[in-house]
PDB file of C-alpha atoms in Angstrom:
ATOM      1  CA  UNK A   1      56.083 -82.831  31.027  1.00  0.00           C
ATOM      2  CA  UNK A   2      52.993 -81.836  29.063  1.00  0.00           C
ATOM      3  CA  UNK A   3      49.412 -81.068  29.995  1.00  0.00           C
ATOM      4  CA  UNK A   4      48.471 -84.480  28.616  1.00  0.00           C
ATOM      5  CA  UNK A   5      50.661 -86.027  31.321  1.00  0.00           C
ATOM      6  CA  UNK A   6      49.284 -83.787  34.051  1.00  0.00           C
ATOM      7  CA  UNK A   7      45.609 -83.834  33.047  1.00  0.00           C
ATOM      8  CA  UNK A   8      45.025 -87.048  31.083  1.00  0.00           C
ATOM      9  CA  UNK A   9      41.203 -87.061  31.248  1.00  0.00           C
ATOM     10  CA  UNK A  10      38.210 -85.229  32.670  1.00  0.00           C
ATOM     11  CA  UNK A  11      37.517 -88.142  35.000  1.00  0.00           C
ATOM     12  CA  UNK A  12      40.959 -87.929  36.633  1.00  0.00           C
ATOM     13  CA  UNK A  13      40.877 -84.210  37.395  1.00  0.00           C
ATOM     14  CA  UNK A  14      41.448 -83.099  40.964  1.00  0.00           C
ATOM     15  CA  UNK A  15      39.188 -80.411  42.407  1.00  0.00           C
ATOM     16  CA  UNK A  16      41.381 -77.283  42.394  1.00  0.00           C
ATOM     17  CA  UNK A  17      44.477 -76.154  40.501  1.00  0.00           C
ATOM     18  CA  UNK A  18      46.516 -72.960  40.305  1.00  0.00           C
ATOM     19  CA  UNK A  19      48.354 -71.958  37.143  1.00  0.00           C
ATOM     20  CA  UNK A  20      50.909 -69.159  36.938  1.00  0.00           C
ATOM     21  CA  UNK A  21      50.355 -67.052  33.840  1.00  0.00           C
ATOM     22  CA  UNK A  22      47.827 -64.906  32.026  1.00  0.00           C
ATOM     23  CA  UNK A  23      46.017 -65.044  28.670  1.00  0.00           C
ATOM     24  CA  UNK A  24      48.423 -67.502  27.021  1.00  0.00           C
ATOM     25  CA  UNK A  25      48.188 -69.844  30.000  1.00  0.00           C
ATOM     26  CA  UNK A  26      44.401 -69.708  29.890  1.00  0.00           C
ATOM     27  CA  UNK A  27      44.347 -70.389  26.139  1.00  0.00           C
ATOM     28  CA  UNK A  28      46.719 -73.333  26.552  1.00  0.00           C
ATOM     29  CA  UNK A  29      44.556 -74.804  29.305  1.00  0.00           C
ATOM     30  CA  UNK A  30      41.306 -74.390  27.358  1.00  0.00           C
ATOM     31  CA  UNK A  31      42.854 -75.966  24.263  1.00  0.00           C
ATOM     32  CA  UNK A  32      43.912 -78.986  26.300  1.00  0.00           C
ATOM     33  CA  UNK A  33      40.511 -79.333  27.970  1.00  0.00           C
ATOM     34  CA  UNK A  34      38.946 -79.338  24.495  1.00  0.00           C
ATOM     35  CA  UNK A  35      41.413 -82.026  23.400  1.00  0.00           C
ATOM     36  CA  UNK A  36      40.314 -84.318  26.248  1.00  0.00           C
ATOM     37  CA  UNK A  37      36.647 -83.836  25.479  1.00  0.00           C
ATOM     38  CA  UNK A  38      35.617 -80.663  27.283  1.00  0.00           C
ATOM     39  CA  UNK A  39      35.274 -77.743  24.881  1.00  0.00           C
ATOM     40  CA  UNK A  40      34.177 -74.764  26.958  1.00  0.00           C
ATOM     41  CA  UNK A  41      32.451 -72.913  24.111  1.00  0.00           C
ATOM     42  CA  UNK A  42      28.732 -73.231  24.632  1.00  0.00           C
ATOM     43  CA  UNK A  43      29.187 -75.985  27.207  1.00  0.00           C
ATOM     44  CA  UNK A  44      26.569 -75.806  29.978  1.00  0.00           C
ATOM     45  CA  UNK A  45      29.030 -77.091  32.575  1.00  0.00           C
ATOM     46  CA  UNK A  46      31.803 -74.591  31.807  1.00  0.00           C
ATOM     47  CA  UNK A  47      32.293 -71.275  33.573  1.00  0.00           C
ATOM     48  CA  UNK A  48      35.208 -69.269  32.149  1.00  0.00           C
ATOM     49  CA  UNK A  49      35.835 -65.733  33.390  1.00  0.00           C
ATOM     50  CA  UNK A  50      38.647 -63.171  33.136  1.00  0.00           C
ATOM     51  CA  UNK A  51      38.790 -60.344  35.679  1.00  0.00           C
ATOM     52  CA  UNK A  52      40.665 -57.085  36.007  1.00  0.00           C
ATOM     53  CA  UNK A  53      40.459 -57.586  39.767  1.00  0.00           C
ATOM     54  CA  UNK A  54      38.777 -60.182  41.943  1.00  0.00           C
ATOM     55  CA  UNK A  55      36.930 -59.125  45.090  1.00  0.00           C
ATOM     56  CA  UNK A  56      34.371 -60.446  47.536  1.00  0.00           C
ATOM     57  CA  UNK A  57      31.512 -60.014  45.054  1.00  0.00           C
ATOM     58  CA  UNK A  58      33.276 -62.162  42.476  1.00  0.00           C
ATOM     59  CA  UNK A  59      34.026 -64.838  45.072  1.00  0.00           C
ATOM     60  CA  UNK A  60      30.315 -65.075  45.906  1.00  0.00           C
ATOM     61  CA  UNK A  61      29.426 -65.471  42.239  1.00  0.00           C
ATOM     62  CA  UNK A  62      31.952 -68.305  41.945  1.00  0.00           C
ATOM     63  CA  UNK A  63      30.546 -70.008  45.057  1.00  0.00           C
ATOM     64  CA  UNK A  64      27.041 -69.844  43.573  1.00  0.00           C
ATOM     65  CA  UNK A  65      28.253 -71.288  40.286  1.00  0.00           C
ATOM     66  CA  UNK A  66      30.158 -74.051  42.087  1.00  0.00           C
ATOM     67  CA  UNK A  67      26.899 -75.177  43.695  1.00  0.00           C
ATOM     68  CA  UNK A  68      25.306 -75.923  40.290  1.00  0.00           C
ATOM     69  CA  UNK A  69      25.341 -79.640  39.461  1.00  0.00           C
ATOM     70  CA  UNK A  70      26.782 -80.493  36.014  1.00  0.00           C
ATOM     71  CA  UNK A  71      24.188 -81.226  33.344  1.00  0.00           C
ATOM     72  CA  UNK A  72      26.090 -83.421  30.883  1.00  0.00           C
ATOM     73  CA  UNK A  73      29.742 -83.734  31.956  1.00  0.00           C
ATOM     74  CA  UNK A  74      30.984 -85.833  34.902  1.00  0.00           C
ATOM     75  CA  UNK A  75      32.056 -82.594  36.552  1.00  0.00           C
ATOM     76  CA  UNK A  76      31.834 -78.867  35.959  1.00  0.00           C
ATOM     77  CA  UNK A  77      34.846 -76.789  34.967  1.00  0.00           C
ATOM     78  CA  UNK A  78      35.458 -73.297  36.405  1.00  0.00           C
ATOM     79  CA  UNK A  79      38.368 -71.320  34.928  1.00  0.00           C
ATOM     80  CA  UNK A  80      39.175 -68.012  36.624  1.00  0.00           C
ATOM     81  CA  UNK A  81      41.873 -65.671  35.314  1.00  0.00           C
ATOM     82  CA  UNK A  82      42.691 -62.858  37.757  1.00  0.00           C
ATOM     83  CA  UNK A  83      45.844 -60.744  38.098  1.00  0.00           C
ATOM     84  CA  UNK A  84      45.011 -59.910  41.712  1.00  0.00           C
ATOM     85  CA  UNK A  85      42.628 -61.223  44.369  1.00  0.00           C
ATOM     86  CA  UNK A  86      41.815 -59.286  47.520  1.00  0.00           C
ATOM     87  CA  UNK A  87      42.532 -60.992  50.841  1.00  0.00           C
ATOM     88  CA  UNK A  88      38.800 -60.989  51.613  1.00  0.00           C
ATOM     89  CA  UNK A  89      38.029 -62.727  48.330  1.00  0.00           C
ATOM     90  CA  UNK A  90      40.706 -65.353  48.902  1.00  0.00           C
ATOM     91  CA  UNK A  91      39.378 -66.117  52.372  1.00  0.00           C
ATOM     92  CA  UNK A  92      35.865 -66.402  50.956  1.00  0.00           C
ATOM     93  CA  UNK A  93      37.096 -68.937  48.385  1.00  0.00           C
ATOM     94  CA  UNK A  94      38.643 -71.302  50.937  1.00  0.00           C
ATOM     95  CA  UNK A  95      35.572 -73.432  51.603  1.00  0.00           C
ATOM     96  CA  UNK A  96      34.442 -73.243  47.968  1.00  0.00           C
ATOM     97  CA  UNK A  97      37.755 -74.653  46.737  1.00  0.00           C
ATOM     98  CA  UNK A  98      38.037 -77.245  49.501  1.00  0.00           C
ATOM     99  CA  UNK A  99      34.431 -78.498  49.598  1.00  0.00           C
ATOM    100  CA  UNK A 100      32.478 -77.458  46.476  1.00  0.00           C
ATOM    101  CA  UNK A 101      28.765 -78.162  46.732  1.00  0.00           C
ATOM    102  CA  UNK A 102      28.760 -79.964  43.362  1.00  0.00           C
ATOM    103  CA  UNK A 103      31.317 -81.999  41.371  1.00  0.00           C
ATOM    104  CA  UNK A 104      33.530 -79.269  39.905  1.00  0.00           C
ATOM    105  CA  UNK A 105      37.173 -78.610  39.075  1.00  0.00           C
ATOM    106  CA  UNK A 106      38.609 -75.131  39.571  1.00  0.00           C
ATOM    107  CA  UNK A 107      41.491 -73.608  37.625  1.00  0.00           C
ATOM    108  CA  UNK A 108      42.784 -70.323  39.066  1.00  0.00           C
ATOM    109  CA  UNK A 109      45.155 -68.557  36.657  1.00  0.00           C
ATOM    110  CA  UNK A 110      47.155 -65.793  38.303  1.00  0.00           C
ATOM    111  CA  UNK A 111      50.599 -64.247  37.691  1.00  0.00           C
ATOM    112  CA  UNK A 112      52.153 -65.485  40.948  1.00  0.00           C
ATOM    113  CA  UNK A 113      51.210 -68.500  43.061  1.00  0.00           C
ATOM    114  CA  UNK A 114      53.345 -67.122  45.898  1.00  0.00           C
ATOM    115  CA  UNK A 115      51.270 -63.922  45.962  1.00  0.00           C
ATOM    116  CA  UNK A 116      48.230 -65.903  47.157  1.00  0.00           C
ATOM    117  CA  UNK A 117      47.499 -66.336  50.853  1.00  0.00           C
ATOM    118  CA  UNK A 118      49.112 -69.499  52.305  1.00  0.00           C
ATOM    119  CA  UNK A 119      45.688 -70.786  53.336  1.00  0.00           C
ATOM    120  CA  UNK A 120      44.423 -70.555  49.750  1.00  0.00           C
ATOM    121  CA  UNK A 121      47.626 -72.043  48.305  1.00  0.00           C
ATOM    122  CA  UNK A 122      47.121 -75.080  50.527  1.00  0.00           C
ATOM    123  CA  UNK A 123      43.818 -75.786  48.743  1.00  0.00           C
ATOM    124  CA  UNK A 124      45.375 -75.672  45.281  1.00  0.00           C
ATOM    125  CA  UNK A 125      47.694 -77.937  43.317  1.00  0.00           C
ATOM    126  CA  UNK A 126      50.170 -75.833  41.355  1.00  0.00           C
ATOM    127  CA  UNK A 127      49.957 -76.913  37.736  1.00  0.00           C
ATOM    128  CA  UNK A 128      53.111 -76.146  35.700  1.00  0.00           C
ATOM    129  CA  UNK A 129      52.490 -75.368  32.056  1.00  0.00           C
ATOM    130  CA  UNK A 130      54.955 -75.887  29.199  1.00  0.00           C
ATOM    131  CA  UNK A 131      57.246 -72.950  28.487  1.00  0.00           C
ATOM    132  CA  UNK A 132      55.232 -72.125  25.377  1.00  0.00           C
ATOM    133  CA  UNK A 133      52.325 -71.187  27.627  1.00  0.00           C
ATOM    134  CA  UNK A 134      54.208 -68.463  29.466  1.00  0.00           C
ATOM    135  CA  UNK A 135      52.537 -65.256  30.537  1.00  0.00           C
ATOM    136  CA  UNK A 136      51.772 -62.809  27.731  1.00  0.00           C
ATOM    137  CA  UNK A 137      52.740 -59.671  29.633  1.00  0.00           C
ATOM    138  CA  UNK A 138      53.229 -56.758  27.207  1.00  0.00           C
ATOM    139  CA  UNK A 139      56.001 -55.346  29.415  1.00  0.00           C
ATOM    140  CA  UNK A 140      58.609 -57.854  30.562  1.00  0.00           C
ATOM    141  CA  UNK A 141      60.000 -57.028  34.045  1.00  0.00           C
ATOM    142  CA  UNK A 142      63.552 -58.104  33.093  1.00  0.00           C
ATOM    143  CA  UNK A 143      63.581 -55.792  30.047  1.00  0.00           C
ATOM    144  CA  UNK A 144      62.147 -52.972  32.154  1.00  0.00           C
ATOM    145  CA  UNK A 145      64.974 -53.243  34.685  1.00  0.00           C
ATOM    146  CA  UNK A 146      67.595 -53.142  31.940  1.00  0.00           C
ATOM    147  CA  UNK A 147      66.240 -49.824  30.622  1.00  0.00           C
ATOM    148  CA  UNK A 148      67.242 -46.351  31.804  1.00  0.00           C
ATOM    149  CA  UNK A 149      64.785 -44.418  34.036  1.00  0.00           C
ATOM    150  CA  UNK A 150      63.710 -42.273  31.072  1.00  0.00           C
ATOM    151  CA  UNK A 151      63.201 -45.341  28.885  1.00  0.00           C
ATOM    152  CA  UNK A 152      61.240 -47.044  31.669  1.00  0.00           C
ATOM    153  CA  UNK A 153      58.796 -44.142  31.806  1.00  0.00           C
ATOM    154  CA  UNK A 154      58.311 -44.509  28.065  1.00  0.00           C
ATOM    155  CA  UNK A 155      57.684 -48.246  28.420  1.00  0.00           C
ATOM    156  CA  UNK A 156      54.974 -47.573  31.009  1.00  0.00           C
ATOM    157  CA  UNK A 157      52.991 -45.208  28.792  1.00  0.00           C
ATOM    158  CA  UNK A 158      50.716 -47.855  27.170  1.00  0.00           C
ATOM    159  CA  UNK A 159      49.677 -49.231  30.565  1.00  0.00           C
ATOM    160  CA  UNK A 160      49.002 -45.749  31.924  1.00  0.00           C
ATOM    161  CA  UNK A 161      47.196 -44.495  28.836  1.00  0.00           C
ATOM    162  CA  UNK A 162      44.661 -47.319  28.786  1.00  0.00           C
ATOM    163  CA  UNK A 163      44.702 -47.925  32.574  1.00  0.00           C
ATOM    164  CA  UNK A 164      44.962 -51.684  32.101  1.00  0.00           C
ATOM    165  CA  UNK A 165      44.915 -52.527  35.805  1.00  0.00           C
ATOM    166  CA  UNK A 166      45.194 -56.271  35.340  1.00  0.00           C
ATOM    167  CA  UNK A 167      48.375 -55.920  33.302  1.00  0.00           C
ATOM    168  CA  UNK A 168      49.752 -53.367  35.767  1.00  0.00           C
ATOM    169  CA  UNK A 169      49.303 -55.779  38.688  1.00  0.00           C
ATOM    170  CA  UNK A 170      50.807 -58.671  36.743  1.00  0.00           C
ATOM    171  CA  UNK A 171      53.783 -56.488  35.773  1.00  0.00           C
ATOM    172  CA  UNK A 172      54.353 -55.398  39.389  1.00  0.00           C
ATOM    173  CA  UNK A 173      54.236 -58.992  40.623  1.00  0.00           C
ATOM    174  CA  UNK A 174      56.826 -59.863  37.973  1.00  0.00           C
ATOM    175  CA  UNK A 175      59.056 -57.029  39.211  1.00  0.00           C
ATOM    176  CA  UNK A 176      58.798 -58.333  42.766  1.00  0.00           C
ATOM    177  CA  UNK A 177      59.989 -61.733  41.587  1.00  0.00           C
ATOM    178  CA  UNK A 178      62.920 -60.182  39.728  1.00  0.00           C
ATOM    179  CA  UNK A 179      64.010 -58.027  42.673  1.00  0.00           C
ATOM    180  CA  UNK A 180      63.338 -60.364  45.605  1.00  0.00           C
ATOM    181  CA  UNK A 181      66.644 -62.317  45.293  1.00  0.00           C
ATOM    182  CA  UNK A 182      68.512 -59.017  45.659  1.00  0.00           C
ATOM    183  CA  UNK A 183      66.727 -57.912  48.849  1.00  0.00           C
ATOM    184  CA  UNK A 184      69.996 -57.675  50.796  1.00  0.00           C
ATOM    185  CA  UNK A 185      71.089 -54.715  48.677  1.00  0.00           C
ATOM    186  CA  UNK A 186      69.793 -51.301  49.701  1.00  0.00           C
ATOM    187  CA  UNK A 187      68.808 -50.152  46.214  1.00  0.00           C
ATOM    188  CA  UNK A 188      66.827 -53.350  45.705  1.00  0.00           C
ATOM    189  CA  UNK A 189      64.984 -52.802  48.993  1.00  0.00           C
ATOM    190  CA  UNK A 190      64.032 -49.267  47.950  1.00  0.00           C
ATOM    191  CA  UNK A 191      62.841 -50.572  44.598  1.00  0.00           C
ATOM    192  CA  UNK A 192      60.808 -53.338  46.225  1.00  0.00           C
ATOM    193  CA  UNK A 193      59.191 -50.859  48.609  1.00  0.00           C
ATOM    194  CA  UNK A 194      58.113 -48.766  45.618  1.00  0.00           C
ATOM    195  CA  UNK A 195      56.707 -51.869  43.919  1.00  0.00           C
ATOM    196  CA  UNK A 196      54.830 -52.888  47.095  1.00  0.00           C
ATOM    197  CA  UNK A 197      53.311 -49.404  47.396  1.00  0.00           C
ATOM    198  CA  UNK A 198      52.200 -49.402  43.783  1.00  0.00           C
ATOM    199  CA  UNK A 199      50.630 -52.854  44.042  1.00  0.00           C
ATOM    200  CA  UNK A 200      48.925 -52.009  47.347  1.00  0.00           C
ATOM    201  CA  UNK A 201      47.226 -48.891  46.001  1.00  0.00           C
ATOM    202  CA  UNK A 202      46.742 -49.723  42.321  1.00  0.00           C
ATOM    203  CA  UNK A 203      43.359 -51.375  42.901  1.00  0.00           C
ATOM    204  CA  UNK A 204      41.996 -48.537  45.016  1.00  0.00           C
ATOM    205  CA  UNK A 205      39.220 -46.593  43.344  1.00  0.00           C
ATOM    206  CA  UNK A 206      40.677 -43.403  41.899  1.00  0.00           C
ATOM    207  CA  UNK A 207      44.271 -44.504  42.536  1.00  0.00           C
ATOM    208  CA  UNK A 208      46.860 -42.254  40.884  1.00  0.00           C
ATOM    209  CA  UNK A 209      48.755 -44.846  38.895  1.00  0.00           C
ATOM    210  CA  UNK A 210      51.106 -42.436  37.170  1.00  0.00           C
ATOM    211  CA  UNK A 211      53.035 -41.230  40.260  1.00  0.00           C
ATOM    212  CA  UNK A 212      53.040 -44.737  41.728  1.00  0.00           C
ATOM    213  CA  UNK A 213      54.596 -46.265  38.613  1.00  0.00           C
ATOM    214  CA  UNK A 214      56.951 -43.309  38.135  1.00  0.00           C
ATOM    215  CA  UNK A 215      58.378 -44.061  41.590  1.00  0.00           C
ATOM    216  CA  UNK A 216      58.901 -47.661  40.530  1.00  0.00           C
ATOM    217  CA  UNK A 217      60.671 -46.527  37.361  1.00  0.00           C
ATOM    218  CA  UNK A 218      62.982 -44.215  39.290  1.00  0.00           C
ATOM    219  CA  UNK A 219      63.726 -46.390  42.328  1.00  0.00           C
ATOM    220  CA  UNK A 220      63.991 -49.904  40.894  1.00  0.00           C
ATOM    221  CA  UNK A 221      67.697 -50.776  40.537  1.00  0.00           C
ATOM    222  CA  UNK A 222      69.183 -51.642  37.130  1.00  0.00           C
ATOM    223  CA  UNK A 223      69.395 -55.273  36.119  1.00  0.00           C
TER     224      UNK A 223
END
């Protein structure tokens, strides 16, 4: 099934979708919206944003934008790409997604639909993208788990050097998905606990990412 099947026209869009992915997923979505007559570049009714993290302040900005009536299109388009949303931000988005003040369609692009609060998931239709629009994570969780602890530390260096928080969160969510089916095994539980700790503290101001990710590298079981 293609995006053309799922989103045939602007007029038939629902009001809120979730898409699992990152930059590639966003690019695929924007290309399709342009193909059905809604090019976001310079469009007064388009609001496209990419965040490192998404908190209560960002949710308020989105709510304000969602209250703006479209100028030329039948409905506004809001595309939000966020590797992680705080619980407070997700709760603040509930009413905005369910009852926007103006005709608008939301697209929330995030690495894991299951990582969202159940109440927010219930307001969103999960939109599967073709395989070619998979997440563009620079560090694949499956490859990471196949590497030795020393090699894992080496693989983490680019993320640590540039402190790319969004990619760190997306990577950790991917690790959770890889390890979750093995939760019955003790080593997998220890690895998951290390991943949970890293994801819980990574967004804290001044968080020490290096020791958090080193624990993940050392405790995550081999593939």
